[in-house]
Amino acid sequence: MSKALLSARPVRRFWSGVLALLLLLSLRTLGQTTSGNPILAGYQADPEMNYFNGTYYIYPTTDGNSLGGQFHAFSSTDLTNWTDRGVVFDLGRQTTWATYNGWAPSVVARNGKYYYYYTAHNNATNTPSIGVAVGTTPIGPFTDNGQPLLTPALSNNITQDVIDPMVFIDDDGQAYIYYGGSSGARMVVRKLNPDMVSLTNDAPRDITPQNYTEAPYLVKRNGRYYMTYSNGRWFDDSYNVQYSTSTSPTGPWTYGGSVLSSDAKRFGPGHHSITQFPGCDDYYIVYHRYQDKTYKTRQVAVDHLTFNNDGSIQKVNMTSYGVAPRAAGSACPISPMLVSGGLYKLTHKDTDQVLDVDNGSTTPGANVQQWTDNGTNAQRWTVTVQADGHYKLLNKNSGQALDVDNASIAPGANVQQFTDNNSDAQRWQMQAMSGGFYKLLHKGTDQALDVASNSVSPGANVQQWTDNGNDAQRWQFTLAEQPIVSGGVYRLTHKGTTQCLEIPSNSSSPGTAVQQYTDNGNDAQRWVITLMPDGYYKFTHRNTNQCLEVASNSTAPGATVQQYTDNGNDAQRWQIVPLGDGYCKIVHKGATLCLDVDNNLSDPGTGVHQWTDNGNDAQRWRLDLMPQTAGTTPLATHNAATTTAPLMVYPNPSTGRVTFVVTPTQTGRVSLDVYDVQGRLVRHLADAAGAAGQATEYPLDGTTWAPGVYTVRLSSAGQVTHGRLVLVH
C-alpha cells in the first residue's frame, strides 16, 4: 500500500511560534479520565480483546519475548486500568509440535470452557500452522490439543501461510474459523464442530475479499456481517484496516472501504479486533500501531468504532486519549450519530410503524400512537439535548412535547403530546442499544417508551412500560432533516472524535486562532450560529462578541481561522452544507475552502484552518444544538420549514456586554425591552420592522448596570416572548 494512505493532503505548515506558545499554555487535564493510548505496557502487537463475565481480556503477540514462544494476557474491569496476567501459554513447554514463532491468538468461550487458537511454527513441516488449547478460565491454564488444527494441507493449499486465526460463532450456533494471508494474501474459512477443537467435513473455502492481506475479524450487526482485515505490509506505514460486508458469514463480500490508516503522527495501524459491549450499540476497536516508523515498537491502542446511520463503518481517527471507563453493568451510551436539534422519524423495531400524533392533532393532550409511515409532520420529531443530558422531543406539526400523562411513573401510563413546560414528564434518557436501535426511558424512572403488546398494527397505542428489553421498547432514529436554528447555541464536533471547535483558554482577544479540544462543556466550545440576510451564517463565540473568521479574508488553503471582532465582512461568513448523515461541511463565503482540522488529527489542541474541499473527515462536523438560555417559544413551530428561536441572549450570565438575537416567526414590527426585577423599564432597545426568519442582533453594554436578574420582553407581530438576562460583576 502506498504512502498515499497517510493523508489526503500533504503535511502543512506549523502554527506560528506565538500560537504554539499559546497552545502549550492552554494544555489541560482532560475533563474525564480516559484509558490513554497505548494501553498496555511494553511492545505488544496483534491484539484480540474479548469481554468475558464482566472483564475485558486482551490477548496479544508479545514482541521480542522468547523468540515468540510465550503468550501473555492482560485484563481490565473498566477498559482503563490493565493488568498483565503473565504468561498464559508457552510454546515448547505446553506444546509438542511447535516451539517458536507464536503470534496472533484468538480466544472464544463456549461449552463452559475457553478455546485458545494461535499461530505457531510447525516443526514437522517447517510452515506456520494453527493450534488450539483449552482452558477453564480466560487466562488458563490451557491444555494444547496435541497437534495442529490447521495446516496448508488441511486448507487444500489455498494458502501456505496458515496464520492469524479468528473464530466466530453465529446466532445459529455454527462456529467458523477464518485465517490465512500475507504472501499468498488469501482468506480461508472452515467450520468447527461443537467441540471447537475439530473441523467439520465441509471443505475449506477461499472467501478472500477485496484488498485483503491478513488478520481477518468478523462481527455481525443488525443482520449484516462485517469482515474487517489488514491490508498493506505489516512492517511499514502502509499497514491499514479495511472492511467488506455480506449477508452470509462466508461471503460473497461487498467492499466497504477503510477503517484505519496511518496519519501524520501514528503509523502502521492494523491487526485489530472489534468488541461489542453486550446489549449496546457500543463498539471498541483494539489494534497495534507505532509512532517512530519502526515496527519493532508496536504498541496496543483502543478507540471507539462507530457505525453510520446507513450501516457503514465510520473511519476511526486514532487518538492519544483512548476511551472512557466502561464497567460491567454500565448503561448504554447515546450514539454519537444522534444530532441534537435534528428532525427525526422514530420507527418501532421490526415494523414500518412510526411514532405518530393521532390525526395530526395540534391539541395538547392528543394521543401518541404508532402509524404507517406517510411522511407527514405529525410523524417527525425535533430531538434536542437538555442541560441535564436528557432529551426533549417536539412534534414538528404541533410544537407539542412527547409527554407522559400527569407525569406518572406507573407502568401503562399513556404517552401523549403536551405543551412544552420543561417538566420531567417531557424528558427522556436515550440509550443506544444493539443493532442501532434506541431505548427511551422516562426521566427518573425505569419506564420505557413502549408499543402496547408489541403490536405491529397501525394505531396501536404508545405508552410507558417497565424496561424489559423487548422489541416493543426499541426505536430506530432516522434523520429526516437537519435545520439550523438561527440564534441557537451549538457545539461543533470533528467527525470521528470527541474534539470540539474551541477558542484556546476561552480567550476574548481578537485574533486568537481556533483549535479542537476534548468536549468539556464550557463556553470556549460553544458558538451562536446566526442566519444573515445573504443566506450565509455567522458563528459567534458564545463568551465574547468575536466571530469565526479567516484571517485577512484569505482564499489560500491553510489560512488561519481565528476569532475577530464582528465587522460584517465575508471573512466572517460561512455556508453550512448538511450532508444527510448527521454531519455538515462549513465553507468559507466566496471560496470552496472548508473548515478543516490539520492532517485530520484527533489530538486535543490540533489547529483548525481552512483547506480545499476534498471530502474527507477532517472537514466534517456535527452541529449539536445545545440547551437554550433564553426564550420561551418552542424550537419546533407549527408547520415551520425551519426551526427558529425568536429570542436569544448571549453570553448569559454576562459581566456586562451582551447581544440579543431577534428572529421573528412572522413579518411585522419588533419591539425589544429590558425590565428590572421590580418590573420597571430599564432600556428600550428596538422598535423596528422585522422579517420572518431574519435574524437581527442588538448589542447592549450593561457594565454600569447593577448585577442581578433582568427580564427581556420581545413583542413581534402580536406575539410576546420573554427571556432572562443575568448580570454578574
XYZ file of C-alpha atoms in Angstrom:
729
model
C 0.000 0.000 0.000
C 1.437 3.373 -0.982
C 2.131 6.244 1.355
C -0.975 7.923 -0.017
C -2.643 6.251 2.936
C -1.000 8.755 5.249
C -3.263 11.664 4.381
C -5.309 13.018 1.545
C -3.215 16.149 1.666
C 0.424 16.964 2.461
C 1.653 17.828 5.935
C 1.189 21.534 6.177
C 2.892 24.377 7.930
C 3.247 24.549 11.707
C 1.476 27.289 13.578
C 3.498 30.369 14.445
C 5.735 30.369 17.486
C 3.341 32.647 19.320
C 0.408 30.326 18.683
C 2.460 27.305 19.673
C 3.225 29.010 22.958
C -0.453 29.766 23.489
C -1.345 26.134 22.860
C 1.271 24.942 25.320
C -0.024 27.333 27.942
C -3.580 26.140 27.360
C -2.915 22.420 27.791
C -5.272 20.995 30.388
C -6.124 17.733 32.002
C -8.990 16.059 30.154
C -12.310 16.511 31.883
C -12.952 12.784 32.082
C -10.455 10.063 32.957
C -9.666 8.004 29.867
C -7.624 4.948 29.071
C -4.920 6.844 27.186
C -3.095 5.240 24.259
C -1.160 2.968 24.240
C -2.985 0.947 26.867
C -0.609 -1.968 27.533
C 2.890 -1.927 28.966
C 5.736 -2.893 26.656
C 5.728 -3.652 22.962
C 2.693 -5.698 22.033
C 1.007 -6.442 18.698
C -1.879 -8.355 17.057
C -4.297 -7.792 19.954
C -7.638 -9.512 20.307
C -9.932 -8.127 23.010
C -12.805 -10.125 24.472
C -15.393 -9.438 27.143
C -15.906 -12.402 29.472
C -18.077 -12.277 32.610
C -17.706 -8.550 33.221
C -13.977 -8.395 32.500
C -12.080 -7.366 29.374
C -9.160 -9.513 28.237
C -6.556 -8.669 25.599
C -4.523 -11.470 24.047
C -1.568 -10.017 22.091
C 1.635 -11.082 20.430
C 4.433 -10.010 22.771
C 7.247 -8.633 20.597
C 10.721 -9.924 21.362
C 9.689 -12.289 24.144
C 11.472 -15.649 23.999
C 11.514 -15.697 20.180
C 7.745 -15.592 20.125
C 7.346 -18.629 22.342
C 5.340 -17.079 25.147
C 1.868 -15.577 25.131
C 0.688 -13.052 27.747
C -2.827 -11.912 28.605
C -3.975 -8.603 30.065
C -7.218 -7.933 31.937
C -9.293 -4.921 32.955
C -12.670 -4.337 34.549
C -13.052 -0.803 33.196
C -11.081 -0.523 29.911
C -8.678 1.969 31.502
C -6.567 0.029 34.004
C -4.864 -3.066 32.629
C -3.084 -5.853 34.498
C -0.518 -8.185 32.916
C -1.671 -11.686 33.905
C 1.688 -13.132 32.932
C 2.416 -15.984 30.547
C -0.811 -17.870 29.865
C 0.543 -20.164 27.155
C 4.117 -21.228 26.425
C 5.154 -22.942 23.193
C 7.501 -25.864 23.717
C 6.572 -26.300 27.358
C 2.881 -26.715 26.601
C 3.112 -27.995 23.006
C 4.874 -30.880 21.298
C 4.597 -29.737 17.682
C 5.775 -26.092 17.914
C 8.417 -24.224 19.908
C 8.613 -20.668 18.493
C 7.149 -18.033 16.155
C 3.907 -17.836 18.107
C 1.619 -14.933 17.335
C -1.934 -13.635 16.823
C -4.011 -15.564 19.386
C -7.820 -15.676 19.292
C -9.947 -16.793 22.240
C -13.606 -17.808 22.337
C -15.871 -19.016 25.168
C -18.164 -21.993 24.696
C -19.273 -25.146 26.495
C -18.158 -23.624 29.793
C -14.578 -23.528 28.506
C -12.180 -21.141 26.773
C -10.561 -22.107 23.476
C -7.188 -20.531 22.713
C -6.315 -20.527 18.983
C -2.846 -19.403 17.934
C -0.338 -19.332 15.100
C 2.994 -21.128 15.577
C 5.867 -22.606 13.541
C 5.121 -26.259 12.725
C 8.401 -28.087 13.367
C 7.384 -31.082 11.260
C 6.534 -29.194 8.069
C 8.597 -26.018 8.582
C 5.493 -23.904 7.890
C 3.191 -21.766 10.027
C 0.155 -23.638 11.319
C -2.713 -23.021 13.721
C -3.182 -24.820 17.005
C -5.800 -24.797 19.746
C -5.575 -25.218 23.516
C -8.423 -25.491 26.047
C -8.808 -23.954 29.494
C -11.440 -23.471 32.166
C -10.700 -19.769 32.726
C -9.907 -16.891 30.331
C -6.261 -16.980 31.477
C -5.803 -20.740 31.540
C -4.118 -22.953 32.301
C -4.605 -24.130 28.708
C -4.067 -27.683 27.538
C -2.955 -27.984 23.941
C -4.800 -30.309 21.556
C -1.520 -32.082 20.820
C -1.376 -31.394 17.083
C -2.074 -28.585 14.630
C -5.715 -27.869 13.955
C -4.958 -26.309 10.564
C -2.097 -26.715 8.097
C -1.653 -25.888 4.404
C -2.735 -29.439 3.553
C -5.863 -29.108 5.689
C -6.574 -25.904 3.765
C -6.376 -27.608 0.363
C -3.245 -25.470 -0.108
C -5.393 -22.380 -0.739
C -2.818 -20.623 1.416
C 0.632 -21.656 2.524
C 0.579 -19.043 5.287
C -1.793 -20.634 7.754
C -1.814 -17.667 10.129
C -3.986 -15.241 12.090
C -6.945 -17.349 13.276
C -10.241 -15.725 14.219
C -13.233 -17.725 15.479
C -16.833 -16.531 15.130
C -19.954 -18.263 16.465
C -23.098 -17.321 14.545
C -26.570 -16.943 16.037
C -27.493 -20.477 14.904
C -24.577 -21.912 16.896
C -22.337 -22.742 13.946
C -18.694 -21.825 14.593
C -16.339 -20.682 11.824
C -12.591 -20.203 11.829
C -11.116 -17.616 9.448
C -7.391 -17.470 8.702
C -4.607 -17.036 6.145
C -2.922 -14.216 4.298
C 0.409 -12.376 3.926
C 2.445 -13.667 0.960
C -0.449 -15.527 -0.627
C -2.973 -12.973 0.658
C -5.835 -15.481 0.692
C -8.529 -15.848 3.345
C -9.807 -19.337 4.127
C -12.819 -20.373 6.189
C -13.551 -23.720 7.818
C -16.421 -24.837 10.007
C -15.735 -26.100 13.519
C -17.601 -28.892 15.256
C -19.399 -28.055 18.527
C -16.366 -29.376 20.460
C -14.430 -26.395 18.988
C -11.259 -28.483 18.570
C -12.128 -30.375 15.399
C -13.260 -29.485 11.891
C -16.439 -30.497 10.083
C -16.269 -32.436 6.822
C -17.057 -29.272 4.874
C -14.268 -28.381 2.501
C -12.157 -25.271 3.138
C -13.275 -22.273 1.094
C -11.405 -19.343 -0.378
C -13.528 -16.300 0.561
C -10.906 -13.584 0.055
C -12.442 -10.064 -0.002
C -11.103 -7.058 -1.902
C -7.742 -5.635 -0.719
C -7.170 -8.452 1.769
C -3.704 -9.129 3.178
C -4.183 -10.840 6.571
C -5.729 -10.710 10.066
C -9.470 -11.304 9.469
C -12.004 -10.285 12.100
C -15.770 -10.775 11.728
C -18.621 -9.030 13.555
C -22.350 -9.224 12.982
C -24.646 -6.237 13.424
C -28.296 -5.895 12.525
C -28.224 -8.981 10.291
C -25.155 -7.844 8.336
C -21.729 -9.500 8.503
C -18.726 -7.176 8.599
C -15.435 -8.756 7.589
C -12.610 -6.470 8.695
C -8.981 -7.205 7.863
C -5.495 -5.792 7.477
C -4.097 -4.550 4.179
C -0.575 -3.441 3.234
C 2.775 -4.524 4.657
C 2.828 -5.292 8.378
C 6.336 -3.871 8.782
C 5.775 -0.332 7.445
C 3.302 2.551 7.463
C 1.282 1.137 4.569
C -0.385 -1.230 7.046
C -4.087 -0.416 7.499
C -7.530 -1.898 8.144
C -10.344 -2.202 5.584
C -13.694 -3.981 5.509
C -16.302 -5.709 3.372
C -19.849 -6.844 4.127
C -22.151 -9.722 3.305
C -25.495 -11.266 4.197
C -23.663 -14.537 4.892
C -20.718 -15.373 7.186
C -18.903 -16.858 4.178
C -19.481 -14.102 1.626
C -19.623 -13.092 -1.173
C -18.361 -9.720 0.011
C -19.198 -6.166 -0.946
C -16.247 -3.866 -0.396
C -16.871 -1.201 2.261
C -13.730 0.923 2.482
C -11.126 1.991 5.014
C -11.408 1.672 8.793
C -7.904 2.649 9.966
C -4.808 4.066 8.278
C -1.627 5.910 9.206
C -1.799 9.602 10.000
C 0.851 12.275 10.444
C 1.825 11.013 13.926
C 0.895 7.321 14.182
C 1.857 4.613 11.753
C 1.028 1.097 10.683
C -2.311 0.611 12.456
C -3.647 -2.868 11.968
C -4.130 -6.449 13.123
C -7.102 -5.480 15.188
C -10.191 -6.852 16.872
C -13.644 -5.371 17.480
C -15.527 -5.813 20.758
C -19.190 -5.027 21.357
C -20.330 -4.097 24.838
C -23.161 -6.593 25.449
C -26.635 -5.329 24.572
C -25.440 -1.911 23.396
C -24.644 -0.321 20.056
C -21.224 0.392 21.546
C -18.096 -0.966 19.835
C -14.380 -0.735 20.534
C -11.524 -1.407 18.145
C -8.224 -2.580 19.611
C -5.192 -2.519 17.301
C -1.450 -2.028 17.226
C 0.447 0.991 15.885
C 3.802 2.714 16.288
C 4.914 6.331 16.412
C 8.510 6.369 15.181
C 8.070 4.496 11.882
C 9.797 1.473 13.439
C 7.580 -1.599 13.526
C 9.680 -3.026 16.362
C 7.954 -0.592 18.719
C 4.387 -1.704 18.067
C 2.001 -0.848 20.892
C -1.675 -1.556 21.560
C -4.328 1.170 21.367
C -8.098 1.281 21.830
C -10.611 3.640 20.230
C -14.327 3.740 19.591
C -15.659 2.216 16.391
C -18.859 3.845 15.130
C -21.438 2.734 12.579
C -23.061 5.372 10.387
C -26.829 5.598 10.034
C -26.682 3.622 6.770
C -24.796 0.770 8.451
C -21.379 1.629 7.023
C -18.373 1.855 9.333
C -17.135 5.338 10.106
C -13.376 5.640 9.655
C -11.603 5.652 13.005
C -9.479 8.647 13.952
C -6.641 7.331 16.102
C -6.432 9.127 19.425
C -3.924 9.739 22.157
C -6.655 9.742 24.819
C -8.355 6.408 24.091
C -11.760 5.716 25.633
C -13.658 6.483 28.829
C -14.059 3.888 31.593
C -16.692 1.244 30.826
C -17.535 -1.109 33.674
C -19.788 -4.145 33.599
C -23.439 -3.216 34.011
C -22.971 0.294 32.623
C -25.961 1.834 30.882
C -25.753 2.002 27.109
C -24.453 5.374 25.905
C -26.003 7.836 23.479
C -24.876 7.139 19.937
C -22.508 9.808 18.618
C -24.622 9.780 15.448
C -27.633 11.335 17.207
C -27.697 15.039 16.305
C -29.187 17.403 18.866
C -31.577 19.698 17.030
C -32.119 17.220 14.218
C -35.558 16.316 12.877
C -36.137 12.562 13.185
C -38.515 9.782 12.283
C -38.857 7.174 15.067
C -39.644 3.677 13.785
C -40.803 0.809 16.013
C -38.352 -2.088 15.687
C -39.088 -4.697 13.023
C -42.154 -2.826 11.690
C -42.898 0.054 9.327
C -44.818 1.821 12.096
C -43.611 5.230 13.269
C -44.259 7.432 16.284
C -47.323 9.490 15.318
C -49.742 12.052 16.772
C -53.308 10.851 16.264
C -54.913 12.568 13.239
C -52.099 15.121 13.135
C -53.720 16.995 16.039
C -52.157 20.174 17.407
C -54.159 19.966 20.639
C -52.374 19.469 23.978
C -53.226 16.005 25.296
C -53.696 14.432 21.850
C -52.776 10.754 21.873
C -49.487 9.419 20.536
C -49.643 6.108 18.693
C -47.795 4.193 16.014
C -48.880 4.504 12.398
C -47.663 3.514 8.951
C -45.024 5.967 7.737
C -46.723 8.509 5.490
C -44.116 11.242 5.659
C -46.280 13.844 7.392
C -45.095 16.323 10.004
C -47.192 14.506 12.629
C -44.568 11.739 12.387
C -41.486 13.929 12.673
C -39.842 14.983 15.917
C -37.181 17.551 16.776
C -34.782 15.881 19.237
C -32.824 18.277 21.452
C -30.409 17.616 24.314
C -31.160 19.417 27.587
C -28.852 20.766 30.262
C -29.200 17.597 32.351
C -28.277 15.299 29.449
C -31.841 14.122 28.852
C -33.677 14.810 25.603
C -36.834 16.640 24.641
C -38.858 15.521 21.603
C -41.097 18.130 19.943
C -43.605 17.206 17.269
C -42.917 19.158 14.086
C -46.597 19.581 13.266
C -47.690 20.938 16.626
C -44.699 22.086 18.656
C -46.020 19.836 21.464
C -43.626 17.750 23.532
C -43.654 13.963 23.918
C -45.167 13.679 27.396
C -46.230 11.098 29.994
C -49.758 11.850 31.153
C -49.718 13.529 34.591
C -46.006 12.746 34.912
C -46.995 9.262 36.043
C -44.319 6.722 36.909
C -46.774 3.798 36.662
C -46.433 1.076 34.017
C -49.062 1.547 31.318
C -49.374 5.317 31.771
C -50.358 6.923 28.476
C -47.908 8.843 26.332
C -49.308 11.924 24.630
C -48.237 15.297 23.313
C -48.478 18.322 25.563
C -47.426 21.956 25.707
C -43.671 22.199 26.319
C -43.361 23.007 30.032
C -39.850 21.725 30.769
C -41.109 19.134 33.255
C -39.611 15.690 33.801
C -42.702 14.196 32.155
C -41.221 15.548 28.904
C -37.660 14.403 29.393
C -36.213 11.148 28.084
C -32.949 9.312 28.545
C -31.929 7.709 25.253
C -29.619 4.719 25.209
C -28.105 3.249 22.044
C -28.971 -0.454 22.043
C -27.705 -3.375 19.998
C -28.321 -3.157 16.262
C -28.533 0.622 16.105
C -31.831 0.964 17.970
C -32.668 3.193 20.931
C -34.385 2.737 24.257
C -36.149 5.848 25.626
C -36.539 5.966 29.397
C -38.857 8.450 31.110
C -36.639 10.668 33.274
C -36.144 9.406 36.820
C -37.989 6.125 36.197
C -37.426 2.678 34.726
C -40.365 3.201 32.358
C -39.575 2.888 28.651
C -41.399 4.226 25.592
C -43.378 1.145 24.603
C -45.868 -0.057 21.977
C -48.684 -1.863 23.763
C -48.356 -5.651 23.429
C -45.549 -5.109 20.897
C -48.257 -4.717 18.285
C -47.382 -4.211 14.630
C -50.818 -2.765 13.834
C -51.320 0.846 12.746
C -52.983 2.788 15.555
C -51.552 0.658 18.381
C -51.154 2.780 21.484
C -47.814 4.075 22.693
C -47.399 4.046 26.455
C -44.672 3.726 29.031
C -43.841 0.324 30.467
C -41.259 -1.149 32.786
C -37.974 -1.624 30.946
C -37.953 -5.280 29.922
C -35.611 -5.245 26.952
C -38.003 -6.453 24.271
C -38.638 -5.076 20.799
C -41.724 -3.153 21.921
C -39.257 -0.744 23.559
C -36.817 -0.367 20.690
C -36.866 2.518 18.222
C -34.828 3.377 15.168
C -33.975 7.061 14.680
C -33.756 8.216 11.060
C -32.542 11.747 10.393
C -35.083 13.455 8.149
C -33.745 16.999 8.236
C -31.013 18.987 9.925
C -32.365 22.526 10.367
C -30.131 25.261 11.717
C -31.717 27.356 14.468
C -30.707 30.945 13.879
C -29.531 32.316 17.215
C -29.051 28.820 18.633
C -26.039 27.769 20.677
C -24.091 24.965 19.023
C -21.260 22.585 19.741
C -19.197 21.697 16.648
C -17.577 18.257 16.869
C -14.938 16.955 14.460
C -16.099 13.717 12.819
C -14.900 10.507 14.393
C -13.549 12.166 17.567
C -14.706 13.840 20.744
C -12.867 17.022 19.775
C -14.807 20.295 19.592
C -14.120 23.608 17.880
C -12.704 25.785 20.631
C -11.101 29.119 21.485
C -7.919 28.291 23.494
C -8.229 29.270 27.160
C -11.637 30.778 26.376
C -9.802 33.918 25.251
C -11.718 37.042 24.302
C -8.788 38.522 22.377
C -9.341 39.311 18.688
C -7.056 37.221 16.503
C -6.948 34.131 18.746
C -6.586 31.109 16.469
C -9.102 28.274 16.917
C -8.263 24.676 17.714
C -10.041 21.445 18.596
C -10.221 20.132 22.140
C -11.990 17.442 24.154
C -15.580 18.406 24.968
C -15.659 19.827 28.479
C -18.927 21.733 28.259
C -17.612 25.246 28.726
C -18.331 28.321 26.649
C -14.978 28.127 24.889
C -16.588 25.332 22.867
C -19.971 26.925 22.220
C -20.950 29.017 19.208
C -24.026 31.082 18.429
C -24.984 30.499 14.791
C -26.948 33.310 13.145
C -28.512 33.359 9.687
C -27.562 36.549 7.850
C -29.502 38.418 5.131
C -27.370 36.933 2.333
C -28.166 33.354 3.367
C -24.753 32.704 4.936
C -24.141 32.144 8.637
C -22.135 33.934 11.275
C -20.517 31.915 14.081
C -20.101 33.960 17.254
C -18.076 32.656 20.190
C -20.623 32.430 22.987
C -18.448 34.048 25.631
C -17.421 37.062 23.508
C -18.563 39.175 20.586
C -15.826 37.624 18.443
C -16.746 35.893 15.175
C -15.244 32.842 13.484
C -13.106 34.359 10.755
C -10.495 33.555 8.121
C -7.515 35.828 8.784
C -7.282 38.680 6.256
C -10.183 37.101 4.351
C -7.609 34.880 2.699
C -8.621 32.445 -0.036
C -5.436 30.414 0.401
C -5.546 26.786 1.604
C -4.107 26.593 5.112
C -5.039 30.162 6.054
C -5.541 30.646 9.783
C -9.061 30.513 11.182
C -9.431 32.738 14.221
C -11.921 34.794 16.164
C -12.197 38.501 15.487
C -14.412 41.489 16.225
C -17.624 41.368 14.217
C -17.137 43.653 11.214
C -19.660 42.136 8.843
C -17.313 41.157 6.040
C -17.111 37.926 4.080
C -14.191 36.664 6.169
C -16.801 36.040 8.888
C -19.453 34.384 6.779
C -19.887 30.662 6.267
C -22.087 28.312 4.289
C -23.414 25.285 6.200
C -23.945 22.263 3.962
C -25.719 19.300 5.657
C -24.559 16.016 4.114
C -27.528 13.886 5.149
C -25.573 11.681 7.548
C -25.679 13.967 10.571
C -22.541 15.851 9.556
C -22.004 19.137 7.740
C -19.233 20.866 5.881
C -18.651 24.519 6.690
C -17.474 26.520 3.687
C -15.910 29.982 3.735
C -18.008 32.516 1.779
C -16.725 33.257 -1.698
C -14.405 30.261 -1.690
C -14.565 26.477 -1.871
C -12.377 26.169 1.232
C -13.703 24.252 4.228
C -13.222 24.458 7.967
C -10.562 21.767 8.394
C -8.555 20.018 11.135
C -4.855 19.928 10.316
C -3.925 16.493 8.923
C -7.227 15.073 10.260
C -5.570 14.504 13.625
C -7.688 13.737 16.677
C -5.221 15.163 19.207
C -6.519 17.827 21.592
C -5.030 21.192 20.656
C -4.660 20.462 16.940
C -5.105 23.620 14.875
C -8.129 24.286 12.698
C -7.788 26.237 9.464
C -9.371 26.292 6.003
C -8.449 23.862 3.252
C -9.566 22.821 -0.199
C -12.728 20.712 -0.107
C -11.548 17.114 -0.523
C -14.437 15.332 1.120
C -12.577 13.695 3.986
C -13.436 13.548 7.667
C -11.120 16.439 8.563
C -13.779 18.690 7.005
C -16.845 17.118 8.549
C -18.565 18.500 11.640
C -21.562 17.512 13.717
C -23.553 20.576 14.784
C -25.361 19.855 18.052
C -27.937 22.350 19.319
C -27.219 22.905 22.997
C -29.622 23.972 25.781
C -31.014 27.474 25.266
C -30.608 30.136 27.943
C -33.429 32.437 26.892
C -36.763 32.376 25.107
C -39.970 30.521 25.703
C -41.040 29.726 22.159
C -40.600 26.025 21.293
C -37.818 25.133 18.886
C -40.249 23.293 16.636
C -43.024 25.602 15.464
C -46.287 24.739 13.773
C -45.687 23.897 10.116
C -42.396 25.832 10.171
C -39.956 24.914 7.423
C -37.022 25.939 9.618
C -36.961 25.775 13.402
C -36.025 29.108 14.988
C -35.813 30.672 18.438
C -37.337 34.192 18.373
C -35.051 35.478 21.153
C -31.534 34.518 22.113
C -29.358 36.229 24.738
C -25.602 35.646 24.905
C -23.405 35.431 26.824
C -25.708 34.675 29.718
C -24.785 35.151 32.548
C -22.802 38.184 31.406
C -20.361 40.582 33.024
C -21.923 43.437 31.081
C -21.633 43.286 27.298
C -24.419 41.203 25.829
C -26.092 40.594 22.475
C -29.779 39.959 21.804
C -30.579 37.975 18.648
C -34.139 38.514 17.422
C -35.538 36.154 14.754
C -39.258 36.870 14.233
C -41.513 33.990 13.302
C -43.763 36.434 11.390
C -43.146 39.648 9.496
C -44.121 42.799 11.409
C -42.970 45.380 13.951
C -40.416 44.284 16.535
C -40.180 45.840 19.989
C -37.449 44.818 22.453
C -37.296 45.996 26.080
C -35.389 45.163 29.258
C -37.022 45.367 32.728
C -35.524 45.099 36.191
C -36.650 42.682 38.906
C -39.343 45.171 40.027
C -40.798 45.333 36.520
C -39.513 48.820 35.710
C -38.378 49.569 32.149
C -34.587 49.891 32.108
C -33.829 50.105 28.416
C -35.883 50.288 25.221
C -33.609 48.548 22.722
C -35.576 48.349 19.495
C -38.673 49.410 17.640
C -38.214 48.364 14.033
C -39.555 46.291 11.178
C -38.801 42.581 11.348
C -38.910 39.910 8.646
C -39.931 36.310 9.359
C -36.861 34.082 9.821
C -34.444 37.006 9.511
C -32.050 37.392 12.473
C -31.066 40.828 13.781
C -28.578 41.473 16.577
C -28.991 44.201 19.203
C -25.914 44.844 21.385
C -26.123 46.149 24.931
C -23.442 47.466 27.258
C -24.615 46.686 30.774
C -21.270 47.100 32.517
C -22.629 50.015 34.594
C -25.883 48.293 35.475
C -26.479 46.756 38.876
C -25.884 42.999 38.995
C -28.999 40.904 39.118
C -31.740 39.276 37.037
C -33.450 41.238 34.267
C -36.440 40.322 32.118
C -36.255 40.752 28.348
C -39.557 41.272 26.525
C -39.839 40.755 22.770
C -43.043 41.784 21.014
C -43.221 40.706 17.384
C -46.333 40.691 15.168
C -48.582 40.357 18.194
C -46.586 37.539 19.782
C -44.732 38.080 23.067
C -41.613 36.165 24.121
C -39.868 36.620 27.466
C -36.252 35.866 28.242
C -33.928 36.298 31.182
C -30.646 38.191 31.433
C -28.330 37.601 34.383
C -25.653 40.215 35.043
C -22.700 39.459 37.319
C -19.825 41.846 38.115
